[in-house]
């Protein structure tokens, strides 16, 4: 009997099917937003597609980004008008088509006497920004009004501030929404399935022979298999070099770490994202509301640690971010004790040939160009350096590069424009449950058309929000049964984000529901106990502050 997609047991059934010799038009390596976008677009064009991810979906940068779907204001400052226009256009479309998941977020940039940027030049820059958006968002705000939008913002020598618009998202849920579309269109997406080698049409050691598939390893069972495809796409982000080096290429990715702090909303009750420059190095920093708390970000440093485990914030980064926030909110007096959690993501920056010593000696991380690159290694198309905002456009670019290998299954004329998201109507979520318009829109944004099914299957008590979050228990139940949860951190850090929003990974918030979650995951008690211990270690090691690891 065929099991429902991503349900407990479906994975083993699907791996067995792959072992029996299935072949594909395309195999996508990487379950972040870039890989998910390619998967969705390729299946929408009628291709038979397999996506594999060595960890969990969105485990890497795509669950630990700065959450911004931005129009690329910095591109305008560098004269990259085409890139800025594409980014603004995509931002607008995502806000329209994914309401409740990609939401408008007002920004506030203070203008101080003798400081940069001045209000006049900033207004002219934003005029171009708004022209691309087809709507005027910018507005100059007098200094007296700022305290309403950003209480506690530094007032000394403040001339006023400019309000403008970008967007914010739950990055991991965006990945899941994009993957779900690909699933509905006939694709297969598997987490914890690692590409360990490349299959070639000729000798395995012969360069430039066509890539015809991948050797894969199930990271949960250790089972190995091989799957053939007309083309392979390497969309593994900061891990891009791993697959490209199997093909004889040199390193070309400079991994840069961006770290963030989460603090309680009441400590900095900002309604907008406040953008400013760090007093030490003049890098842009921001403080913004997210999921009921407030985030301070971000750093920009070379990441020299292993890429096999999650990145973690350092003591210097904690100090750097606290100093930034306290400089802009000069009466807040934020301390380490105020911090709920942290997260660190590693961004892939493309360089000509990466040598950690040479590159770091010549270019500061913030000076590196943030442009993407596409390579074609005889049927293995690699992409790195892409942005969250433009993931749909990147998917088209990759498919154009792969088109010659797809044996007439894809026409270039099919790749003129990305596939739109169906704009689900939040008003259908009525039933017997009286949910607010905001909650209905949030659920539809995250789950699309299946949001109605999620709500209909819930008991009324399961729709009650957990703590001070916007997450209800039914979302956890749904994820356990329908969203490929293999480890507890998959559930609490990526399917929902409550592990980042409460101290100690929200273990005290979840404790009363552990038995119900275990039953839905179909885990024996021993497996649950092992996962509980594993999760607490992950939180202590990678989502807390340095030197806060306790005996767990």
Short mmCIF file of C-alpha atoms in Angstrom, two decimals:
data_model
loop_
_atom_site.label_atom_id
_atom_site.label_comp_id
_atom_site.label_asym_id
_atom_site.label_seq_id
_atom_site.Cartn_x
_atom_site.Cartn_y
_atom_site.Cartn_z
CA UNK A 1 0.00 0.00 0.00
CA UNK A 2 1.33 3.43 -0.95
CA UNK A 3 1.80 5.69 2.06
CA UNK A 4 0.97 9.39 2.00
CA UNK A 5 3.82 11.69 1.06
CA UNK A 6 6.39 12.38 3.85
CA UNK A 7 4.40 10.34 6.39
CA UNK A 8 6.20 7.96 8.79
CA UNK A 9 7.20 4.94 6.72
CA UNK A 10 6.96 6.70 3.35
CA UNK A 11 10.70 7.31 3.27
CA UNK A 12 11.66 3.63 3.56
CA UNK A 13 9.11 2.72 0.92
CA UNK A 14 10.48 5.35 -1.45
CA UNK A 15 14.12 4.37 -0.91
CA UNK A 16 13.22 0.80 -1.79
CA UNK A 17 11.59 2.03 -4.99
CA UNK A 18 14.72 4.01 -5.90
CA UNK A 19 16.84 0.91 -5.32
CA UNK A 20 14.81 -0.90 -7.95
CA UNK A 21 16.28 1.18 -10.74
CA UNK A 22 14.24 4.37 -11.17
CA UNK A 23 15.79 7.04 -13.38
CA UNK A 24 15.04 10.76 -13.56
CA UNK A 25 15.28 13.73 -15.84
CA UNK A 26 16.96 15.69 -13.06
CA UNK A 27 18.49 15.07 -9.63
CA UNK A 28 18.77 18.18 -7.45
CA UNK A 29 21.33 18.08 -4.63
CA UNK A 30 20.47 20.48 -1.83
CA UNK A 31 17.27 21.03 0.15
CA UNK A 32 17.63 24.74 0.84
CA UNK A 33 15.69 27.51 -0.89
CA UNK A 34 17.76 27.40 -4.09
CA UNK A 35 17.41 23.65 -4.51
CA UNK A 36 13.74 23.74 -3.52
CA UNK A 37 13.08 26.46 -6.09
CA UNK A 38 14.73 24.43 -8.85
CA UNK A 39 12.78 21.33 -7.79
CA UNK A 40 9.47 23.21 -7.87
CA UNK A 41 10.15 24.87 -11.21
CA UNK A 42 11.39 21.67 -12.87
CA UNK A 43 8.38 19.63 -11.76
CA UNK A 44 6.07 22.45 -12.90
CA UNK A 45 7.62 22.06 -16.38
CA UNK A 46 6.75 18.37 -16.37
CA UNK A 47 10.20 16.95 -15.56
CA UNK A 48 10.69 13.84 -13.44
CA UNK A 49 12.77 15.14 -10.53
CA UNK A 50 14.47 13.74 -7.43
CA UNK A 51 15.76 16.10 -4.74
CA UNK A 52 18.22 14.84 -2.13
CA UNK A 53 19.46 16.63 1.00
CA UNK A 54 22.25 15.25 3.18
CA UNK A 55 20.77 16.74 6.37
CA UNK A 56 17.25 18.05 6.89
CA UNK A 57 15.39 20.33 4.51
CA UNK A 58 16.54 23.93 5.16
CA UNK A 59 19.12 22.63 7.66
CA UNK A 60 21.82 24.95 6.35
CA UNK A 61 21.64 28.63 5.50
CA UNK A 62 17.95 28.49 4.60
CA UNK A 63 16.81 28.11 8.21
CA UNK A 64 19.49 30.42 9.64
CA UNK A 65 19.33 33.41 7.32
CA UNK A 66 18.40 36.94 8.34
CA UNK A 67 14.78 36.17 7.30
CA UNK A 68 14.70 39.10 4.89
CA UNK A 69 13.06 39.00 1.47
CA UNK A 70 14.65 42.25 0.41
CA UNK A 71 14.79 44.27 -2.75
CA UNK A 72 18.53 44.74 -2.60
CA UNK A 73 18.96 48.35 -1.57
CA UNK A 74 22.73 47.80 -1.46
CA UNK A 75 22.62 46.88 -5.17
CA UNK A 76 21.39 50.39 -5.97
CA UNK A 77 24.26 51.86 -4.00
CA UNK A 78 26.66 49.88 -6.20
CA UNK A 79 24.90 50.79 -9.43
CA UNK A 80 23.54 47.26 -10.01
CA UNK A 81 20.15 48.51 -11.16
CA UNK A 82 19.15 45.37 -13.07
CA UNK A 83 19.77 43.17 -10.04
CA UNK A 84 17.88 45.58 -7.79
CA UNK A 85 14.92 45.69 -10.17
CA UNK A 86 14.72 41.89 -10.32
CA UNK A 87 14.89 41.66 -6.53
CA UNK A 88 12.21 44.29 -5.94
CA UNK A 89 9.93 42.71 -8.55
CA UNK A 90 10.30 39.27 -6.97
CA UNK A 91 9.77 40.69 -3.48
CA UNK A 92 6.50 42.25 -4.59
CA UNK A 93 5.29 39.03 -6.22
CA UNK A 94 6.12 36.92 -3.18
CA UNK A 95 4.32 39.35 -0.87
CA UNK A 96 1.26 39.15 -3.13
CA UNK A 97 1.24 35.38 -3.69
CA UNK A 98 2.41 34.19 -0.26
CA UNK A 99 0.57 36.48 2.14
CA UNK A 100 1.05 35.28 5.68
CA UNK A 101 4.45 33.75 4.87
CA UNK A 102 6.21 36.64 3.11
CA UNK A 103 4.98 39.76 4.86
CA UNK A 104 5.75 43.47 4.44
CA UNK A 105 8.19 44.76 7.05
CA UNK A 106 8.66 48.52 7.40
CA UNK A 107 12.26 49.66 7.92
CA UNK A 108 13.44 52.77 9.71
CA UNK A 109 16.78 54.43 8.95
CA UNK A 110 17.73 57.23 11.34
CA UNK A 111 19.50 60.32 10.04
CA UNK A 112 21.94 61.93 12.46
CA UNK A 113 23.74 65.23 12.22
CA UNK A 114 26.85 64.76 10.06
CA UNK A 115 26.03 61.08 9.54
CA UNK A 116 25.55 58.91 6.46
CA UNK A 117 23.25 58.60 4.67
CA UNK A 118 21.69 62.03 4.72
CA UNK A 119 17.91 62.22 4.28
CA UNK A 120 18.09 63.87 0.84
CA UNK A 121 20.38 61.34 -0.85
CA UNK A 122 18.62 58.44 0.85
CA UNK A 123 15.27 59.66 -0.46
CA UNK A 124 16.63 59.79 -4.02
CA UNK A 125 17.93 56.22 -3.70
CA UNK A 126 14.59 55.02 -2.37
CA UNK A 127 12.74 56.79 -5.16
CA UNK A 128 14.33 54.31 -7.58
CA UNK A 129 13.50 51.47 -5.18
CA UNK A 130 9.83 52.51 -5.11
CA UNK A 131 9.79 52.99 -8.88
CA UNK A 132 10.75 49.34 -9.32
CA UNK A 133 8.03 48.34 -6.84
CA UNK A 134 5.38 50.42 -8.63
CA UNK A 135 4.35 51.88 -5.30
CA UNK A 136 5.59 54.63 -3.02
CA UNK A 137 6.62 53.31 0.38
CA UNK A 138 9.22 55.84 1.50
CA UNK A 139 8.31 58.52 3.98
CA UNK A 140 10.35 60.95 6.07
CA UNK A 141 9.46 60.71 9.75
CA UNK A 142 10.15 63.51 12.21
CA UNK A 143 12.36 62.63 15.15
CA UNK A 144 9.49 63.02 17.63
CA UNK A 145 7.50 60.27 15.90
CA UNK A 146 10.31 57.72 15.98
CA UNK A 147 9.66 56.84 19.59
CA UNK A 148 6.31 55.37 18.57
CA UNK A 149 7.83 53.08 15.92
CA UNK A 150 11.09 52.29 17.72
CA UNK A 151 10.91 53.15 21.43
CA UNK A 152 14.29 53.93 22.92
CA UNK A 153 16.00 54.78 19.63
CA UNK A 154 18.92 57.16 20.20
CA UNK A 155 17.67 60.77 20.03
CA UNK A 156 20.87 62.79 20.35
CA UNK A 157 21.49 64.76 17.11
CA UNK A 158 18.68 62.85 15.38
CA UNK A 159 17.34 64.86 12.44
CA UNK A 160 14.58 62.39 11.66
CA UNK A 161 14.26 59.04 9.96
CA UNK A 162 13.19 57.55 6.66
CA UNK A 163 10.61 54.80 6.59
CA UNK A 164 10.79 52.35 3.68
CA UNK A 165 9.57 48.86 2.92
CA UNK A 166 11.03 45.38 2.50
CA UNK A 167 9.69 41.99 3.56
CA UNK A 168 10.29 39.28 6.15
CA UNK A 169 9.63 35.54 6.15
CA UNK A 170 10.01 32.31 8.05
CA UNK A 171 12.78 30.99 5.83
CA UNK A 172 12.47 27.29 6.75
CA UNK A 173 8.69 27.32 6.25
CA UNK A 174 9.21 29.01 2.88
CA UNK A 175 11.43 26.09 1.86
CA UNK A 176 8.77 23.60 2.99
CA UNK A 177 6.06 25.47 1.07
CA UNK A 178 8.18 25.44 -2.11
CA UNK A 179 9.05 21.76 -1.71
CA UNK A 180 5.39 20.88 -1.13
CA UNK A 181 4.50 22.40 -4.50
CA UNK A 182 7.13 20.21 -6.15
CA UNK A 183 5.73 17.15 -4.37
CA UNK A 184 2.22 17.90 -5.63
CA UNK A 185 3.63 18.15 -9.16
CA UNK A 186 5.05 14.63 -9.02
CA UNK A 187 8.57 15.12 -7.64
CA UNK A 188 10.31 13.13 -4.91
CA UNK A 189 12.19 14.98 -2.15
CA UNK A 190 14.20 13.09 0.46
CA UNK A 191 16.11 14.45 3.43
CA UNK A 192 19.08 12.66 5.01
CA UNK A 193 20.13 11.24 1.66
CA UNK A 194 23.71 12.24 0.80
CA UNK A 195 25.41 12.40 -2.60
CA UNK A 196 28.68 10.51 -2.12
CA UNK A 197 29.86 10.25 -5.72
CA UNK A 198 29.18 11.09 -9.35
CA UNK A 199 28.29 8.53 -12.04
CA UNK A 200 29.89 9.18 -15.46
CA UNK A 201 29.25 7.79 -18.90
CA UNK A 202 32.91 6.79 -19.30
CA UNK A 203 35.76 6.03 -16.92
CA UNK A 204 35.24 7.31 -13.38
CA UNK A 205 38.65 9.00 -13.49
CA UNK A 206 38.22 10.50 -16.96
CA UNK A 207 37.53 14.22 -17.00
CA UNK A 208 34.69 15.75 -19.04
CA UNK A 209 32.74 12.53 -19.60
CA UNK A 210 29.04 13.15 -19.12
CA UNK A 211 27.52 12.97 -15.65
CA UNK A 212 24.70 10.40 -15.71
CA UNK A 213 23.68 10.14 -12.06
CA UNK A 214 24.78 9.96 -8.44
CA UNK A 215 25.88 7.50 -5.82
CA UNK A 216 23.74 8.11 -2.73
CA UNK A 217 23.87 7.09 0.93
CA UNK A 218 20.97 7.05 3.37
CA UNK A 219 22.38 8.84 6.40
CA UNK A 220 19.84 7.14 8.71
CA UNK A 221 20.31 3.49 7.77
CA UNK A 222 23.68 3.53 5.99
CA UNK A 223 22.12 1.97 2.89
CA UNK A 224 23.82 2.88 -0.39
CA UNK A 225 22.22 3.18 -3.82
CA UNK A 226 22.80 4.69 -7.24
CA UNK A 227 20.32 6.65 -9.31
CA UNK A 228 20.65 7.69 -12.93
CA UNK A 229 19.51 10.99 -14.42
CA UNK A 230 19.89 13.00 -17.60
CA UNK A 231 21.38 15.86 -15.58
CA UNK A 232 22.39 16.69 -12.01
CA UNK A 233 22.01 20.07 -10.31
CA UNK A 234 24.30 20.93 -7.41
CA UNK A 235 22.46 23.52 -5.31
CA UNK A 236 24.15 22.77 -2.01
CA UNK A 237 25.05 26.34 -1.08
CA UNK A 238 28.06 26.62 1.22
CA UNK A 239 28.72 22.92 0.49
CA UNK A 240 28.94 23.41 -3.29
CA UNK A 241 32.67 22.65 -3.43
CA UNK A 242 32.16 19.11 -2.07
CA UNK A 243 30.42 17.87 -5.22
CA UNK A 244 32.43 20.03 -7.60
CA UNK A 245 35.71 18.70 -6.19
CA UNK A 246 34.51 15.17 -7.00
CA UNK A 247 34.55 16.41 -10.61
CA UNK A 248 38.12 17.68 -10.34
CA UNK A 249 37.41 21.36 -9.71
CA UNK A 250 39.21 23.62 -7.26
CA UNK A 251 37.50 25.32 -4.34
CA UNK A 252 35.51 28.41 -5.27
CA UNK A 253 33.35 29.05 -2.20
CA UNK A 254 34.33 31.39 0.62
CA UNK A 255 32.05 30.47 3.57
CA UNK A 256 31.02 33.50 5.60
CA UNK A 257 29.20 33.26 8.92
CA UNK A 258 26.35 35.53 9.91
CA UNK A 259 25.19 35.30 13.52
CA UNK A 260 22.07 36.63 15.23
CA UNK A 261 20.70 37.12 18.73
CA UNK A 262 17.09 36.68 19.84
CA UNK A 263 15.83 38.78 22.76
CA UNK A 264 12.38 39.21 24.33
CA UNK A 265 10.13 41.70 22.56
CA UNK A 266 9.54 43.64 25.77
CA UNK A 267 13.26 44.50 26.00
CA UNK A 268 13.21 46.28 22.60
CA UNK A 269 9.57 46.65 21.53
CA UNK A 270 10.22 47.77 17.95
CA UNK A 271 7.37 47.81 15.46
CA UNK A 272 9.74 48.28 12.51
CA UNK A 273 13.13 46.95 11.53
CA UNK A 274 15.63 49.58 12.63
CA UNK A 275 18.66 49.73 10.34
CA UNK A 276 21.88 51.49 11.35
CA UNK A 277 25.66 51.25 11.15
CA UNK A 278 27.83 49.60 13.77
CA UNK A 279 29.94 52.22 15.59
CA UNK A 280 33.04 50.01 15.36
CA UNK A 281 33.30 49.04 11.69
CA UNK A 282 30.39 50.94 10.05
CA UNK A 283 28.79 47.71 8.83
CA UNK A 284 24.99 47.75 8.48
CA UNK A 285 23.16 46.12 11.39
CA UNK A 286 19.45 45.78 12.08
CA UNK A 287 17.04 45.11 14.93
CA UNK A 288 13.67 43.74 13.88
CA UNK A 289 10.55 41.99 15.22
CA UNK A 290 10.18 38.32 14.28
CA UNK A 291 7.76 35.65 15.48
CA UNK A 292 6.89 37.57 18.65
CA UNK A 293 10.48 38.29 19.68
CA UNK A 294 13.23 40.63 18.44
CA UNK A 295 16.31 39.72 16.42
CA UNK A 296 19.66 41.53 16.34
CA UNK A 297 21.83 40.78 13.32
CA UNK A 298 24.12 40.19 11.67
CA UNK A 299 27.84 39.56 11.73
CA UNK A 300 29.91 38.81 8.61
CA UNK A 301 33.00 36.69 9.27
CA UNK A 302 35.05 33.98 7.64
CA UNK A 303 33.84 30.58 8.85
CA UNK A 304 36.85 28.34 9.39
CA UNK A 305 35.14 25.57 11.35
CA UNK A 306 33.99 22.26 9.92
CA UNK A 307 31.00 22.34 7.61
CA UNK A 308 29.86 18.94 8.91
CA UNK A 309 28.19 20.42 11.99
CA UNK A 310 26.05 23.47 12.60
CA UNK A 311 27.71 26.86 12.91
CA UNK A 312 27.70 28.55 16.31
CA UNK A 313 28.03 32.10 17.53
CA UNK A 314 31.31 33.15 19.16
CA UNK A 315 31.84 35.30 22.24
CA UNK A 316 33.20 38.14 20.09
CA UNK A 317 30.04 38.06 17.94
CA UNK A 318 27.80 38.23 21.02
CA UNK A 319 29.67 41.32 22.22
CA UNK A 320 29.62 42.85 18.73
CA UNK A 321 25.83 42.51 18.38
CA UNK A 322 25.06 43.68 21.92
CA UNK A 323 27.32 46.70 21.41
CA UNK A 324 25.50 47.50 18.17
CA UNK A 325 22.04 47.37 19.73
CA UNK A 326 23.11 49.35 22.80
CA UNK A 327 24.66 52.04 20.60
CA UNK A 328 21.37 52.60 18.74
CA UNK A 329 19.10 52.07 21.75
CA UNK A 330 21.32 53.86 24.20
CA UNK A 331 19.13 53.40 27.29
CA UNK A 332 18.31 49.71 26.72
CA UNK A 333 21.41 48.38 28.52
CA UNK A 334 21.02 44.94 26.95
CA UNK A 335 23.06 42.19 28.62
CA UNK A 336 23.86 38.54 27.99
CA UNK A 337 21.14 37.62 30.45
CA UNK A 338 18.53 39.13 28.11
CA UNK A 339 19.37 36.75 25.27
CA UNK A 340 16.89 33.94 24.59
CA UNK A 341 18.85 32.18 21.86
CA UNK A 342 21.20 32.65 18.94
CA UNK A 343 21.65 31.24 15.48
CA UNK A 344 24.45 31.29 12.93
CA UNK A 345 24.21 30.64 9.21
CA UNK A 346 27.00 30.17 6.67
CA UNK A 347 26.62 32.03 3.37
CA UNK A 348 28.43 30.90 0.22
CA UNK A 349 30.35 33.72 -1.46
CA UNK A 350 31.85 32.85 -4.84
CA UNK A 351 35.51 33.67 -5.46
CA UNK A 352 37.73 32.81 -8.44
CA UNK A 353 39.76 30.23 -6.52
CA UNK A 354 39.35 29.91 -2.80
CA UNK A 355 42.31 29.92 -0.46
CA UNK A 356 41.35 30.89 3.07
CA UNK A 357 44.66 32.62 3.76
CA UNK A 358 44.94 34.49 0.45
CA UNK A 359 41.33 35.69 0.27
CA UNK A 360 41.12 36.76 3.90
CA UNK A 361 44.34 38.72 3.48
CA UNK A 362 43.05 40.71 0.51
CA UNK A 363 39.29 41.14 0.99
CA UNK A 364 37.25 41.77 4.10
CA UNK A 365 34.10 39.61 4.13
CA UNK A 366 31.86 42.67 3.76
CA UNK A 367 33.80 43.75 0.66
CA UNK A 368 33.11 40.53 -1.27
CA UNK A 369 30.68 40.75 -4.16
CA UNK A 370 27.47 38.82 -3.44
CA UNK A 371 26.85 37.62 -6.98
CA UNK A 372 25.82 34.10 -7.90
CA UNK A 373 27.61 31.82 -10.34
CA UNK A 374 26.51 28.87 -12.48
CA UNK A 375 28.94 26.19 -13.69
CA UNK A 376 28.37 23.34 -16.15
CA UNK A 377 30.62 20.33 -15.55
CA UNK A 378 29.50 17.98 -18.33
CA UNK A 379 25.94 17.62 -17.13
CA UNK A 380 26.41 18.59 -13.47
CA UNK A 381 25.08 22.14 -13.21
CA UNK A 382 26.23 23.91 -10.05
CA UNK A 383 24.89 27.17 -8.66
CA UNK A 384 26.16 29.11 -5.65
CA UNK A 385 25.76 32.56 -4.18
CA UNK A 386 22.03 32.89 -4.84
CA UNK A 387 19.69 35.04 -2.78
CA UNK A 388 16.53 33.99 -1.01
CA UNK A 389 14.51 36.75 -2.70
CA UNK A 390 15.30 35.69 -6.27
CA UNK A 391 15.11 31.92 -5.89
CA UNK A 392 12.51 31.62 -8.66
CA UNK A 393 14.69 33.46 -11.17
CA UNK A 394 17.73 31.40 -10.20
CA UNK A 395 15.73 28.24 -10.87
CA UNK A 396 15.05 29.37 -14.43
CA UNK A 397 18.71 30.18 -15.00
CA UNK A 398 19.76 26.72 -13.80
CA UNK A 399 17.16 24.97 -15.95
CA UNK A 400 18.35 26.91 -19.00
CA UNK A 401 21.85 25.61 -18.33
CA UNK A 402 20.54 22.05 -17.89
CA UNK A 403 18.23 22.13 -20.92
CA UNK A 404 20.73 20.67 -23.45
CA UNK A 405 20.98 17.51 -21.32
CA UNK A 406 17.26 16.93 -20.89
CA UNK A 407 16.66 15.07 -24.17
CA UNK A 408 13.98 17.37 -25.55
CA UNK A 409 11.91 17.06 -22.35
CA UNK A 410 12.24 20.79 -21.76
CA UNK A 411 12.06 23.66 -24.24
CA UNK A 412 13.83 26.97 -23.73
CA UNK A 413 10.50 28.65 -24.52
CA UNK A 414 9.15 27.09 -21.31
CA UNK A 415 11.67 29.07 -19.28
CA UNK A 416 10.60 32.64 -19.99
CA UNK A 417 8.99 33.23 -16.59
CA UNK A 418 8.84 31.42 -13.23
CA UNK A 419 5.72 29.56 -12.12
CA UNK A 420 3.48 31.57 -9.83
CA UNK A 421 2.18 30.31 -6.51
CA UNK A 422 -1.54 29.65 -6.39
CA UNK A 423 -3.09 32.39 -4.30
CA UNK A 424 -5.11 30.32 -1.85
CA UNK A 425 -8.14 32.03 -0.36
CA UNK A 426 -7.81 32.31 3.41
CA UNK A 427 -11.58 32.75 3.70
CA UNK A 428 -12.11 29.02 3.09
CA UNK A 429 -10.73 28.29 6.55
CA UNK A 430 -14.01 28.63 8.37
CA UNK A 431 -15.53 25.30 9.41
CA UNK A 432 -16.39 25.08 13.08
CA UNK A 433 -13.23 26.94 14.12
CA UNK A 434 -13.40 30.68 14.60
CA UNK A 435 -9.91 31.74 13.57
CA UNK A 436 -8.98 35.38 13.07
CA UNK A 437 -8.24 36.62 9.56
CA UNK A 438 -4.58 37.03 10.51
CA UNK A 439 -4.29 33.42 11.71
CA UNK A 440 -6.09 32.06 8.65
CA UNK A 441 -3.78 34.04 6.37
CA UNK A 442 -0.72 32.81 8.26
CA UNK A 443 -1.78 29.18 7.91
CA UNK A 444 -2.61 29.50 4.22
CA UNK A 445 0.71 31.23 3.56
CA UNK A 446 2.64 28.42 5.21
CA UNK A 447 0.64 25.42 4.02
CA UNK A 448 -1.17 26.52 0.87
CA UNK A 449 -4.31 24.61 -0.10
CA UNK A 450 -3.74 21.91 2.53
CA UNK A 451 -4.20 24.45 5.32
CA UNK A 452 -7.90 23.70 5.26
CA UNK A 453 -7.20 20.01 5.83
CA UNK A 454 -4.83 20.86 8.67
CA UNK A 455 -7.55 22.88 10.43
CA UNK A 456 -10.36 20.40 9.76
CA UNK A 457 -8.42 17.57 11.39
CA UNK A 458 -7.77 19.56 14.56
CA UNK A 459 -9.60 19.45 17.85
CA UNK A 460 -10.47 22.95 19.00
CA UNK A 461 -7.91 22.77 21.85
CA UNK A 462 -5.15 21.85 19.37
CA UNK A 463 -5.60 25.22 17.65
CA UNK A 464 -4.75 27.12 20.83
CA UNK A 465 -1.50 29.03 20.48
CA UNK A 466 1.53 27.73 22.36
CA UNK A 467 2.81 30.23 24.90
CA UNK A 468 3.39 33.65 23.37
CA UNK A 469 4.05 32.25 19.90
CA UNK A 470 1.88 32.21 16.77
CA UNK A 471 2.24 28.42 16.57
CA UNK A 472 -0.55 26.03 17.56
CA UNK A 473 -0.19 22.43 18.67
CA UNK A 474 -1.93 21.17 15.53
CA UNK A 475 0.99 22.46 13.43
CA UNK A 476 3.35 20.20 15.40
CA UNK A 477 0.96 17.26 15.02
CA UNK A 478 0.68 17.92 11.28
CA UNK A 479 4.45 18.09 10.86
CA UNK A 480 4.93 14.81 12.74
CA UNK A 481 2.55 13.01 10.40
CA UNK A 482 3.10 14.82 7.09
CA UNK A 483 6.45 16.62 6.89
CA UNK A 484 9.31 14.11 6.94
CA UNK A 485 10.39 14.63 10.56
CA UNK A 486 13.32 12.28 11.23
CA UNK A 487 14.83 14.03 14.25
CA UNK A 488 13.34 16.18 17.00
CA UNK A 489 15.30 19.24 15.85
CA UNK A 490 13.64 18.88 12.43
CA UNK A 491 10.33 19.47 14.19
CA UNK A 492 11.18 22.17 16.76
CA UNK A 493 13.79 24.19 14.85
CA UNK A 494 12.57 24.00 11.25
CA UNK A 495 8.96 22.78 10.82
CA UNK A 496 8.02 25.24 13.55
CA UNK A 497 10.49 27.71 15.08
CA UNK A 498 9.60 27.58 18.76
CA UNK A 499 13.00 26.10 19.61
CA UNK A 500 14.54 29.47 18.72
CA UNK A 501 11.89 31.57 20.44
CA UNK A 502 12.09 30.24 24.00
CA UNK A 503 15.05 29.62 26.30
CA UNK A 504 16.58 26.13 26.25
CA UNK A 505 14.91 25.29 22.96
CA UNK A 506 11.38 25.53 24.43
CA UNK A 507 11.75 22.14 26.15
CA UNK A 508 9.57 23.28 29.07
CA UNK A 509 6.88 24.51 26.68
CA UNK A 510 6.83 21.17 24.82
CA UNK A 511 7.15 18.88 27.84
CA UNK A 512 3.37 18.39 28.41
CA UNK A 513 2.87 17.20 24.82
CA UNK A 514 5.78 14.80 24.46
CA UNK A 515 3.70 11.61 24.55
CA UNK A 516 1.27 12.88 21.90
CA UNK A 517 4.16 13.92 19.66
CA UNK A 518 5.92 10.59 20.12
CA UNK A 519 2.78 8.69 19.13
CA UNK A 520 2.32 10.71 15.95
CA UNK A 521 5.96 10.23 15.01
CA UNK A 522 5.55 6.48 15.66
CA UNK A 523 8.76 6.45 17.71
CA UNK A 524 9.36 3.91 20.48
CA UNK A 525 10.13 5.34 23.92
CA UNK A 526 13.85 4.66 23.58
CA UNK A 527 14.00 6.56 20.28
CA UNK A 528 12.18 9.52 21.85
CA UNK A 529 14.56 9.59 24.83
CA UNK A 530 17.57 9.53 22.50
CA UNK A 531 16.11 12.34 20.41
CA UNK A 532 15.28 14.43 23.48
CA UNK A 533 18.88 14.17 24.68
CA UNK A 534 20.21 14.90 21.18
CA UNK A 535 17.98 17.96 20.82
CA UNK A 536 19.09 19.46 24.12
CA UNK A 537 22.72 19.05 23.06
CA UNK A 538 22.05 20.79 19.72
CA UNK A 539 20.39 23.70 21.49
CA UNK A 540 23.24 24.03 23.99
CA UNK A 541 25.96 23.76 21.35
CA UNK A 542 24.51 25.76 18.46
CA UNK A 543 21.54 27.92 19.51
CA UNK A 544 22.67 29.23 22.89
CA UNK A 545 25.58 31.42 23.97
CA UNK A 546 29.19 30.24 24.14
CA UNK A 547 30.12 28.47 27.37
CA UNK A 548 26.48 27.91 28.29
CA UNK A 549 26.48 24.17 27.65
CA UNK A 550 25.19 22.34 30.67
CA UNK A 551 25.37 18.66 31.49
CA UNK A 552 22.35 17.18 29.70
#
